[in-house]
Amino acid sequence: METMENKSILEELLIKKSQQKKKISPNNYKERLFVLTKTSLSYYEYDKEKKGHRKGLIDIKKIRCAETVNVEEHTPPERQHPFQIVYKGGLLYVFTADEESRIRWLEALHKEIKDNTELLNKYHKGFFSSGKFLCCNQTCKAAPGCTVWEKYSSPHGASSAVKPLPSIPGELKREKSFLKEALAVYNYEPKGNSDVHLVRKKKYYVLKDEDPDWWKVRDLEGNEGFVPRAYLKEIHHTTGESGESSNAANVTSEEEENITKYDWYVGSISRAQVGQLLRQKGKEGAFMVRNSSHVGKYTVSVLSMTGRDKKGTVKHYHVHVNSANQFYLAENYCFSSVPKLIHYHQHNSAGMVTRLRHAVSTKANKVPSTAHLGNGPWELKREEIALLKEIGSGQFGVVQMGKWKGKYDVAVKMIKEGSMSEDEFIEEAETMMRLNHPKLVKLYGVCTKAYPIYLVAEYMVNGCLLSYLKGHGKELHPFQLVEMCFHVCEAMAFLESHQFIHRDLAARNCLVDADLTIKVSDFGMTRYVLDDLYVSSLGTKFPVKWAAPEVFHYAKFSSKSDVWAFGILMWEVFTLGKQPYNLYHNAQVIEKVSHGYRLYRPQLASEEIYQIMYSCWHEVPENRPTFHHLLSCLEPHREDDKP
Ligand code: 746
């Protein structure tokens, strides 16, 4: 039935850019039939002149900006007329065939959104591409706009179809102007300049959410301040848009919330990682449930010991959704929720190789993000740290595994007196503690009020990457090796974007988490080493084999010298932990490398992978790739996780 509400205002076959939910994933462009109505902008499959399934829907009320996007050089002719739709929860790029069509769409959209309450003042002129906005280089997709949106902000604009927000007086404004609502999941005592206490289970209004760690909130009494994001859980109201990925098969946020509570739920890790973890477990029916590469969809991976191979085979099943919004793995067994589906298959194989017998969980007792850290100094109470076992020793002395506040796993470096320039470290420590990235080992805090000084870091249960490669390398699939390099590269691209130089990147300085995520550790720490044997490039402890020529000749460190070291690290990974230039001593390596000699291609590395590591060893620093570029070189070699 056709009503005013669903009557189509505009309908046209346009090109839609993939949403790049994975941050760094290849672009793809699809033809979709776009339909604009009073209430929504939907897009449908369109094949052989027939309208197919709806692939996505954006609620008109959630649109915050509709505007053109700048075209980059070398853009093919069919993509010369892009526009963007910024909406609550996402960003969509659409390409029209010509300028008239683009104007038609933008005018129609502006007309429909003009009364929306959260229209933007500023937007991004450039595309969000490979993890950043091309206009301002901000890496967060939700980063505030960098260009004034004229349409909205200038009341005298040519076509001021979009009215500025009416100013709302006092009381009303208090309630209205927030981004979203959130519940506190932990109590939080404010430290430093925040005025807001968090009380578990109480509701808060989120005012700013750009910072990954600190959100500005207002409590119900009207107090405002910054609190750790990790202490909050967003409240989702289950109506409105769904992206391409959640089709008809829209997994509601209620469902998402439920699933995260189960001990069989793992999170977002790659297919290769899951495979390795299940094979490590080695039990028939060992299984994991994880987010697939498609947002809002899940994959069940299960180990089956049938077949000749002692290690067993891992099968991956996508959770499908039928037209009645029910979930199923193998046809005919449908359930109203994912937990119900898993529960059923824990007892019945029903079309799978085996029933789901042993949940493999990677849940670790991690400190929730910046949880304990106030905005101020990063001093932790020594009494709150229980040292449990020695896990090794490094350049600064013994490292112990411990518990903080009796519940969180931590690694504690006990700084041996005389091994570190402590004052300089303490001065810089805050910068390092602010570097938050999922592929960097988090430095939680320090204890500096007594000796020995403690550096307290995120605990990584599988120890250092080099030992892991030597001990478990043979169990790893080449995809897994690529994945390891990719993780390190993600961390390094982040450091590069913050103009932060590692100075000693190597497999020995990376750590392996419970879910086999690789994280980079001890970034920037070489600056505080007092040992001459390590500091001098002629010293026996100086990492010459990881050093670029400009480093061993002139101690010239840069992100480009980190790139050289990354190439060596890739070589370590693909040789499963061999010593580089095994037959040569440091002095010989300097001699050889200066004359253009380079490491050979490891057997496990394809010619293309070798090209990537080899490109890191260009004599001239400027001619080496950036980490940002290396990400896009590695990406095509990662395992495809499509159904
Ligand atoms: C750890 C580190 C980083 C060092 C030495 C010893 C341990 C460490 N181990 C962890 C962990 O989660 N974290 C740290 N290295 C340094 O302190 C260091 C200092 C300075 C430098 C470099 C390194 C520069 C030269 C760059 C300045 C482990 N986790 C977990 C388990 C095991 C070992 C470590 C944060 C373990 O015992 C699993 C692994 N295993 C045996 C059983 O199998």
XYZ file of C-alpha atoms and ligand atoms in Angstrom:
686
model
C 0.000 0.000 0.000
C 1.316 3.432 -0.855
C 1.053 6.102 1.824
C 2.496 9.595 2.066
C 5.235 8.201 4.257
C 6.560 5.525 1.953
C 5.890 7.234 -1.371
C 9.099 7.471 -3.298
C 10.375 11.023 -3.735
C 13.406 10.078 -5.762
C 14.550 6.765 -7.131
C 17.703 6.114 -9.125
C 20.423 3.571 -9.749
C 23.577 4.957 -8.093
C 26.951 3.632 -6.983
C 27.557 3.064 -3.322
C 30.985 2.812 -1.714
C 31.550 0.061 0.845
C 31.429 1.324 4.379
C 34.898 0.132 5.359
C 33.712 -1.004 8.738
C 37.041 -2.729 9.270
C 38.887 0.565 9.025
C 41.512 -0.770 6.646
C 39.710 -2.834 4.099
C 39.733 -2.598 0.314
C 37.251 -0.243 -1.264
C 34.437 -1.682 -3.232
C 31.691 -0.053 -5.203
C 28.274 -1.497 -5.828
C 25.362 -0.440 -7.969
C 22.295 0.003 -5.817
C 18.815 1.264 -6.421
C 18.444 4.234 -4.066
C 14.968 5.187 -2.925
C 14.244 8.332 -0.951
C 10.968 8.664 0.935
C 9.737 11.062 3.633
C 11.039 8.723 6.324
C 14.029 6.904 4.910
C 16.765 6.552 2.362
C 16.958 2.891 1.362
C 19.039 1.049 -1.114
C 18.288 -2.180 -2.875
C 20.001 -4.779 -4.965
C 19.227 -4.228 -8.610
C 19.832 -6.891 -11.163
C 18.452 -7.486 -14.654
C 16.181 -4.495 -14.295
C 14.602 -5.955 -11.188
C 14.535 -4.511 -7.703
C 16.014 -7.076 -5.330
C 16.499 -7.246 -1.571
C 16.904 -4.144 0.506
C 20.555 -3.867 1.534
C 20.304 -0.937 3.871
C 18.162 1.810 5.270
C 18.915 5.144 6.841
C 16.296 6.847 8.931
C 15.842 10.428 7.643
C 15.725 11.687 11.217
C 19.219 10.358 11.840
C 20.835 12.218 8.972
C 23.120 14.992 10.181
C 24.638 16.172 6.926
C 24.283 15.601 3.188
C 26.948 17.217 1.047
C 29.326 16.725 -1.867
C 32.770 15.131 -1.425
C 35.982 16.241 -3.099
C 37.101 13.973 -5.889
C 40.652 12.701 -5.821
C 43.075 12.552 -8.708
C 42.837 9.486 -10.922
C 39.184 8.877 -10.132
C 37.427 6.993 -12.932
C 34.720 8.917 -14.850
C 31.827 6.998 -13.281
C 32.787 8.274 -9.849
C 33.221 11.986 -10.512
C 30.066 13.063 -8.640
C 30.102 11.790 -5.087
C 27.996 12.905 -2.182
C 28.101 11.925 1.440
C 25.495 11.229 4.032
C 26.598 11.628 7.600
C 24.117 9.992 9.896
C 24.016 8.939 13.489
C 26.122 5.820 13.481
C 27.697 6.049 10.080
C 28.942 7.626 6.934
C 27.789 6.733 3.450
C 29.318 7.688 0.106
C 27.186 7.618 -3.010
C 28.128 8.431 -6.612
C 25.699 9.817 -9.134
C 26.213 9.581 -12.882
C 26.334 13.336 -13.451
C 26.161 16.710 -11.778
C 22.428 17.224 -12.404
C 21.659 14.000 -10.624
C 23.852 14.950 -7.683
C 22.119 18.318 -7.317
C 18.754 16.577 -7.543
C 19.657 14.202 -4.714
C 21.215 16.812 -2.468
C 18.306 19.198 -2.878
C 15.787 16.474 -2.163
C 17.766 15.324 0.877
C 18.200 18.845 2.242
C 14.490 19.359 1.953
C 13.743 16.213 3.950
C 16.352 16.727 6.682
C 15.890 20.464 7.215
C 14.080 20.046 10.532
C 16.448 17.439 11.949
C 17.703 18.416 15.390
C 21.326 17.357 15.149
C 22.531 18.833 11.879
C 26.266 19.422 11.769
C 28.101 22.745 11.772
C 31.142 21.197 10.197
C 31.790 18.273 7.915
C 34.638 16.580 6.037
C 35.301 17.592 2.442
C 37.517 14.588 1.791
C 36.757 10.884 1.781
C 37.399 8.697 4.769
C 39.795 6.268 3.168
C 42.189 3.621 4.532
C 41.568 4.681 8.075
C 41.688 8.460 7.794
C 40.000 11.515 6.404
C 41.873 12.744 3.344
C 41.001 16.370 4.193
C 42.398 16.561 7.727
C 44.117 13.197 8.375
C 41.970 12.494 11.421
C 41.844 8.753 11.924
C 38.578 8.437 13.795
C 35.585 8.032 11.533
C 33.490 9.978 14.005
C 36.027 12.815 14.228
C 34.411 16.265 14.167
C 34.284 17.956 10.784
C 37.087 20.217 9.616
C 35.162 22.429 7.211
C 32.222 24.663 7.963
C 29.070 23.295 6.435
C 27.844 26.448 4.708
C 24.387 25.094 4.093
C 23.801 24.984 7.763
C 25.897 27.697 9.304
C 25.285 30.641 6.963
C 21.739 31.900 7.253
C 22.263 33.965 4.098
C 23.441 31.038 2.045
C 22.122 30.765 -1.499
C 19.755 27.951 -0.730
C 19.359 27.982 3.006
C 17.085 25.010 2.916
C 18.625 23.844 6.148
C 17.786 26.062 9.071
C 20.181 26.538 11.925
C 19.127 24.950 15.161
C 16.725 27.116 17.099
C 18.333 28.098 20.381
C 16.662 26.276 23.163
C 16.449 27.961 26.525
C 18.079 26.581 29.674
C 16.143 23.639 31.005
C 15.090 22.203 27.712
C 18.578 22.355 26.259
C 19.942 20.411 29.195
C 17.862 17.427 28.332
C 18.075 17.647 24.594
C 21.627 18.328 23.542
C 23.532 15.118 23.952
C 24.878 12.532 21.532
C 23.580 9.428 23.202
C 22.791 7.899 26.532
C 24.998 5.512 28.432
C 24.905 3.401 31.563
C 27.812 3.247 33.976
C 29.112 -0.297 34.287
C 31.486 0.483 37.140
C 31.626 3.094 39.861
C 34.158 5.809 39.163
C 35.723 8.294 41.522
C 36.725 11.418 39.648
C 40.362 12.428 39.751
C 41.745 15.753 38.644
C 39.443 18.051 36.758
C 36.344 15.922 36.342
C 33.266 16.581 38.464
C 31.299 13.547 37.563
C 31.109 10.450 39.723
C 29.904 7.400 37.940
C 27.504 5.214 39.811
C 27.012 1.726 38.499
C 23.755 1.233 36.598
C 22.954 4.973 36.555
C 22.222 6.771 33.326
C 24.448 9.516 31.839
C 24.193 11.751 28.808
C 27.205 11.578 26.504
C 28.186 15.041 25.275
C 31.466 14.270 23.508
C 32.745 10.944 22.252
C 35.624 11.798 19.935
C 38.360 10.672 22.287
C 38.649 6.891 22.369
C 39.264 6.856 26.099
C 37.633 9.874 27.678
C 34.043 10.848 27.098
C 32.400 13.998 28.319
C 29.152 13.215 30.080
C 26.439 14.950 32.079
C 24.761 13.236 34.990
C 21.076 13.552 35.829
C 21.803 16.437 38.194
C 23.492 18.390 35.413
C 27.163 17.956 36.480
C 29.506 17.662 33.542
C 32.984 16.188 33.147
C 35.215 13.623 31.512
C 35.066 9.973 32.509
C 36.760 6.852 31.126
C 34.833 5.547 28.158
C 35.476 1.994 29.300
C 33.251 2.587 32.332
C 30.254 3.288 30.144
C 27.998 1.168 28.043
C 25.973 2.888 25.353
C 22.238 2.509 25.534
C 20.926 1.529 22.133
C 17.410 2.343 21.183
C 16.394 -0.347 18.779
C 14.826 1.508 15.903
C 16.052 3.056 12.718
C 18.847 2.507 10.312
C 20.753 -0.552 9.400
C 23.852 -0.554 7.264
C 24.589 -2.663 4.243
C 25.893 -5.407 6.425
C 22.859 -5.944 8.537
C 20.243 -6.315 5.727
C 16.974 -7.861 6.585
C 19.114 -9.920 8.889
C 19.322 -7.076 11.287
C 20.869 -8.283 14.502
C 19.344 -5.975 17.068
C 21.544 -4.293 19.603
C 19.654 -6.182 22.255
C 20.991 -9.338 20.688
C 24.522 -7.924 20.503
C 24.350 -7.033 24.164
C 23.242 -10.487 25.138
C 25.855 -12.286 23.182
C 28.793 -10.435 24.693
C 27.905 -11.864 28.086
C 28.383 -15.485 27.124
C 31.672 -17.188 27.818
C 31.698 -18.677 24.347
C 31.665 -15.282 22.755
C 35.089 -14.191 21.591
C 34.887 -10.876 19.763
C 36.497 -9.764 16.544
C 39.477 -11.881 15.671
C 40.516 -13.243 12.314
C 39.670 -16.634 10.922
C 43.333 -17.622 11.036
C 43.602 -16.626 14.704
C 40.552 -18.687 15.596
C 41.938 -21.643 13.662
C 45.217 -21.507 15.540
C 43.534 -21.194 18.943
C 41.219 -24.133 18.286
C 44.032 -26.340 17.000
C 46.090 -25.382 20.027
C 43.193 -26.611 22.165
C 43.163 -29.834 20.128
C 39.840 -31.226 21.358
C 37.028 -32.520 19.173
C 34.224 -29.955 19.230
C 36.330 -27.067 20.551
C 34.470 -23.987 19.334
C 34.341 -20.214 19.294
C 31.690 -17.715 18.292
C 32.997 -14.462 16.921
C 32.039 -11.450 14.877
C 32.587 -12.157 11.229
C 34.079 -9.501 9.015
C 30.505 -8.343 8.360
C 29.315 -6.157 11.177
C 26.406 -7.617 13.094
C 27.002 -11.120 11.790
C 28.579 -14.014 13.580
C 30.691 -17.000 12.672
C 30.859 -20.259 14.610
C 34.191 -22.045 14.240
C 34.544 -25.617 15.370
C 37.387 -28.135 15.466
C 36.757 -31.616 14.168
C 39.271 -34.394 14.741
C 37.966 -36.603 11.961
C 40.278 -36.965 8.972
C 43.895 -38.086 8.744
C 45.479 -34.967 10.180
C 46.230 -35.303 13.891
C 45.700 -31.578 14.344
C 42.129 -31.770 13.067
C 40.305 -29.400 10.785
C 38.527 -26.205 11.654
C 35.178 -25.492 9.993
C 33.628 -22.050 9.956
C 29.856 -21.644 9.856
C 28.209 -18.299 9.324
C 25.142 -17.566 11.367
C 22.431 -16.903 8.802
C 19.171 -15.090 9.266
C 16.022 -16.081 7.432
C 13.201 -13.844 6.242
C 11.410 -14.286 9.574
C 14.467 -12.858 11.366
C 15.422 -16.230 12.805
C 18.970 -17.457 13.142
C 20.312 -20.707 11.751
C 23.578 -22.479 11.012
C 22.324 -25.478 9.081
C 18.934 -25.183 7.408
C 15.770 -26.219 9.259
C 17.044 -25.441 12.720
C 16.038 -21.863 13.333
C 16.098 -19.861 16.561
C 14.975 -16.475 17.734
C 18.425 -15.558 19.089
C 22.091 -16.472 18.683
C 22.425 -17.745 22.278
C 19.489 -20.100 21.697
C 21.060 -21.326 18.485
C 24.396 -22.027 20.181
C 22.702 -23.754 23.064
C 20.896 -26.052 20.646
C 24.067 -26.923 18.755
C 25.895 -27.630 21.999
C 23.625 -30.648 22.215
C 22.899 -31.453 18.570
C 25.308 -31.501 15.675
C 22.319 -31.081 13.302
C 24.207 -30.679 10.049
C 27.552 -29.608 11.526
C 30.699 -31.793 11.593
C 30.354 -32.152 15.348
C 28.286 -30.641 18.124
C 29.792 -27.670 19.951
C 31.516 -29.347 22.899
C 34.146 -27.107 24.438
C 33.887 -23.352 24.404
C 37.333 -21.829 23.915
C 37.412 -18.456 25.544
C 40.100 -15.807 25.406
C 38.667 -13.681 28.161
C 41.514 -12.103 30.074
C 41.479 -10.042 33.229
C 42.447 -6.810 31.566
C 42.162 -3.444 33.199
C 39.209 -1.847 31.410
C 40.972 0.680 29.189
C 42.229 3.698 31.128
C 39.951 2.700 33.979
C 42.027 3.516 37.025
C 43.858 6.472 35.617
C 42.441 9.809 36.491
C 43.230 12.665 34.218
C 46.185 13.449 36.390
C 49.386 11.696 37.267
C 49.690 8.039 36.513
C 50.873 6.975 39.923
C 49.507 3.664 41.143
C 49.486 2.495 44.742
C 52.247 -0.046 45.241
C 50.191 -1.802 47.938
C 47.523 -2.537 45.370
C 49.914 -4.592 43.273
C 50.593 -8.197 44.204
C 53.654 -9.652 42.475
C 52.987 -13.277 41.592
C 55.716 -14.753 39.397
C 58.834 -13.765 37.528
C 58.316 -13.839 33.768
C 61.730 -12.752 32.591
C 64.141 -9.874 32.597
C 64.871 -7.057 30.201
C 67.182 -4.126 29.769
C 65.756 -2.517 32.931
C 65.741 -5.608 35.128
C 63.275 -8.221 36.322
C 59.703 -8.362 35.040
C 56.959 -9.979 37.132
C 53.413 -11.022 36.468
C 51.063 -9.627 39.075
C 47.537 -8.649 40.039
C 46.350 -5.102 40.466
C 43.514 -4.577 42.984
C 43.314 -8.332 43.296
C 41.647 -8.780 39.941
C 43.484 -7.392 36.948
C 46.470 -9.128 35.383
C 49.468 -6.847 34.973
C 53.137 -7.111 34.022
C 55.388 -5.185 36.396
C 58.849 -4.033 35.371
C 60.912 -3.498 38.463
C 63.478 -0.953 37.384
C 66.972 -1.922 38.494
C 68.746 1.094 39.973
C 71.199 2.632 37.548
C 69.650 1.020 34.471
C 67.325 3.870 33.469
C 67.299 7.678 33.289
C 64.345 7.745 35.601
C 63.598 11.474 35.738
C 63.534 11.761 31.984
C 61.318 8.729 31.739
C 58.848 10.020 34.320
C 58.662 13.319 32.479
C 57.752 11.569 29.223
C 55.732 8.714 30.703
C 52.457 10.559 30.419
C 52.863 10.908 26.650
C 53.448 7.193 26.381
C 50.516 6.363 28.598
C 48.278 8.451 26.412
C 49.203 6.408 23.356
C 46.215 4.132 23.184
C 45.944 1.629 20.414
C 44.669 -1.951 20.458
C 47.967 -3.166 18.996
C 50.218 -1.351 21.481
C 50.957 -2.912 24.868
C 49.233 -0.524 27.228
C 51.297 1.150 29.896
C 48.853 1.400 32.800
C 50.855 3.438 35.263
C 53.937 3.762 37.425
C 54.995 3.534 41.058
C 57.729 6.121 41.526
C 57.479 6.997 45.216
C 59.961 4.309 46.298
C 62.637 2.081 44.828
C 62.565 0.013 42.793
C 60.378 2.038 40.448
C 57.586 -0.027 38.898
C 56.310 0.290 35.358
C 52.949 -1.419 35.193
C 51.740 -2.688 31.832
C 49.040 -4.782 30.239
C 49.819 -8.472 30.746
C 50.236 -10.510 27.584
C 49.831 -14.140 28.473
C 51.649 -15.725 25.515
C 54.913 -13.868 26.063
C 57.246 -12.456 23.452
C 56.669 -12.945 19.735
C 60.150 -14.266 19.041
C 59.764 -17.117 21.555
C 56.253 -17.771 20.301
C 57.504 -18.127 16.731
C 60.263 -20.496 17.824
C 57.909 -22.572 19.978
C 54.685 -22.552 17.964
C 55.750 -21.348 14.528
C 55.312 -24.761 12.923
C 51.625 -24.786 13.916
C 50.971 -21.499 12.172
C 49.356 -21.126 8.773
C 51.032 -18.607 6.431
C 47.875 -16.478 6.735
C 48.575 -16.303 10.442
C 52.073 -15.002 9.729
C 50.652 -12.247 7.524
C 48.164 -11.439 10.277
C 50.982 -11.065 12.827
C 52.841 -8.654 10.549
C 49.609 -6.789 9.928
C 48.994 -6.281 13.647
C 52.483 -4.905 14.140
C 52.032 -2.679 11.106
C 48.771 -1.293 12.526
C 50.543 -0.334 15.737
C 53.413 1.218 13.821
C 51.105 3.178 11.504
C 49.539 4.596 14.646
C 52.930 5.576 16.103
C 53.916 7.034 12.721
C 50.767 9.165 12.666
C 51.741 10.489 16.113
C 55.327 11.167 14.992
C 56.460 8.699 17.638
C 59.559 6.611 16.845
C 59.933 3.145 18.364
C 63.723 2.857 17.893
C 63.912 -0.864 18.659
C 61.207 -2.646 16.736
C 61.928 -6.377 16.570
C 60.062 -9.634 17.226
C 61.636 -9.755 20.703
C 59.888 -6.475 21.535
C 56.416 -7.616 20.506
C 54.112 -9.647 22.732
C 51.396 -12.217 22.040
C 47.973 -11.923 23.676
C 45.558 -14.698 24.676
C 43.711 -14.442 21.352
C 47.026 -14.342 19.435
C 46.795 -10.646 18.767
C 50.301 -9.238 18.464
C 51.091 -5.992 20.249
C 54.134 -3.788 20.078
C 55.899 -3.176 23.387
C 58.567 -0.872 24.820
C 58.081 1.838 22.206
C 60.404 4.777 22.742
C 61.983 3.165 25.791
C 65.488 2.979 24.317
C 65.860 6.690 25.073
C 66.095 5.904 28.786
C 68.602 3.061 28.619
C 71.832 3.875 30.498
C 73.828 0.815 29.415
C 76.626 1.911 27.019
C 76.764 -1.524 25.419
C 73.193 -0.949 24.242
C 73.349 2.773 23.467
C 76.467 2.872 21.283
C 76.088 1.484 17.791
C 79.452 -0.200 18.380
C 78.247 -1.744 21.635
C 77.627 -5.466 21.751
C 73.957 -5.003 22.735
C 73.096 -2.473 20.016
C 70.519 -4.046 17.664
C 72.610 -3.572 14.493
C 70.764 -6.277 12.591
C 67.520 -4.299 12.849
C 69.178 -0.939 12.190
C 68.909 1.011 8.942
C 72.208 2.304 7.458
C 71.559 5.879 8.608
C 71.065 4.493 12.120
C 74.292 2.507 12.418
C 76.253 5.264 10.659
C 74.809 8.443 12.184
C 72.253 7.333 14.802
C 69.584 9.029 12.694
C 66.301 7.548 13.918
C 62.985 8.202 12.170
C 59.737 6.471 11.271
C 61.608 5.370 8.155
C 64.250 3.627 10.250
C 61.346 1.937 12.079
C 60.160 0.796 8.638
C 63.550 -0.830 8.011
C 63.255 -2.664 11.325
C 59.718 -3.704 10.391
C 61.100 -5.381 7.261
C 63.534 -7.336 9.441
C 60.665 -8.231 11.785
C 58.661 -9.551 8.817
C 61.680 -11.677 7.943
C 61.814 -12.992 11.530
C 58.124 -13.880 11.327
C 58.402 -15.693 7.978
C 61.471 -17.648 9.120
C 59.618 -18.549 12.338
C 62.156 -16.769 14.501
C 65.541 -17.200 12.824
C 68.403 -14.865 13.666
C 68.869 -12.385 10.775
C 72.251 -12.584 8.975
C 72.925 -15.667 11.074
C 76.474 -16.172 9.812
C 77.647 -12.626 10.397
C 78.691 -10.541 13.368
C 77.527 -6.968 13.810
C 80.592 -5.402 12.160
C 80.227 -7.696 9.138
C 76.533 -6.832 8.866
C 77.342 -3.124 8.725
C 79.892 -3.826 5.999
C 77.592 -6.106 3.984
C 74.432 -3.989 4.261
C 76.356 -0.824 3.375
C 77.349 -2.562 0.138
C 73.782 -3.422 -0.728
C 73.570 -6.958 0.639
C 70.068 -7.884 1.925
C 68.380 -10.813 3.689
C 67.215 -13.686 1.460
C 63.585 -14.661 0.834
C 62.299 -16.964 3.603
C 60.760 -20.190 2.271
C 57.372 -19.402 3.755
C 57.260 -15.967 2.152
C 55.746 -15.671 -1.303
C 57.541 -13.535 -3.868
C 55.029 -10.741 -3.181
C 55.494 -10.887 0.586
C 59.250 -10.784 0.032
C 58.815 -7.693 -2.141
C 57.006 -6.003 0.737
C 59.773 -6.674 3.283
C 62.442 -5.904 0.701
C 60.882 -2.496 0.006
C 61.547 -1.632 3.662
C 65.272 -2.008 3.067
C 65.764 0.724 0.509
C 69.085 2.444 1.068
C 67.441 5.888 0.914
C 64.996 6.404 3.812
C 62.607 8.535 1.723
C 62.229 5.699 -0.766
C 60.987 3.262 1.848
C 57.201 2.975 2.169
C 55.327 4.475 5.103
C 53.572 2.159 7.566
C 50.341 3.601 6.318
C 51.231 2.404 2.837
C 52.475 -0.958 4.121
C 49.036 -1.621 5.595
C 47.491 -1.461 2.160
C 50.289 -3.685 0.751
C 49.647 -6.351 3.386
C 45.865 -6.161 3.349
C 45.367 -8.187 0.128
C 47.426 -11.020 1.620
C 45.202 -11.400 4.664
C 42.771 -14.249 4.714
C 39.499 -13.455 3.065
C 36.691 -13.971 5.540
C 33.767 -13.962 3.154
C 31.108 -16.656 3.422
C 58.469 -8.787 29.497
C 59.259 -7.792 28.822
C 58.629 -6.733 27.982
C 60.646 -7.801 28.957
C 61.248 -8.750 29.700
C 60.490 -9.748 30.342
C 59.119 -9.762 30.256
C 57.001 -8.865 29.437
N 56.422 -10.101 29.378
C 55.118 -10.243 29.333
C 54.282 -9.077 29.339
O 53.047 -9.169 29.279
N 54.891 -7.848 29.399
C 56.218 -7.725 29.465
N 61.416 -6.825 28.284
C 61.722 -5.616 28.796
O 61.435 -5.314 29.913
C 62.399 -4.639 27.910
C 63.002 -3.534 28.453
C 63.640 -2.596 27.605
C 63.659 -2.768 26.251
C 63.065 -3.892 25.732
C 62.430 -4.823 26.553
C 64.360 -1.773 25.330
C 65.724 -2.300 24.999
C 63.581 -1.573 24.067
C 64.510 -0.435 25.976
C 55.002 -12.720 29.417
N 54.479 -11.437 29.263
C 54.076 -13.731 29.665
C 54.491 -15.034 29.828
C 55.851 -15.347 29.727
C 56.774 -14.348 29.470
C 56.339 -13.033 29.317
C 54.077 -6.620 29.337
C 56.300 -16.749 29.900
O 56.892 -17.025 30.891
C 54.212 -18.365 27.505
C 55.335 -17.389 27.681
N 56.027 -17.673 28.941
C 56.483 -19.052 29.070
C 55.321 -19.968 28.784
O 54.726 -19.662 27.542
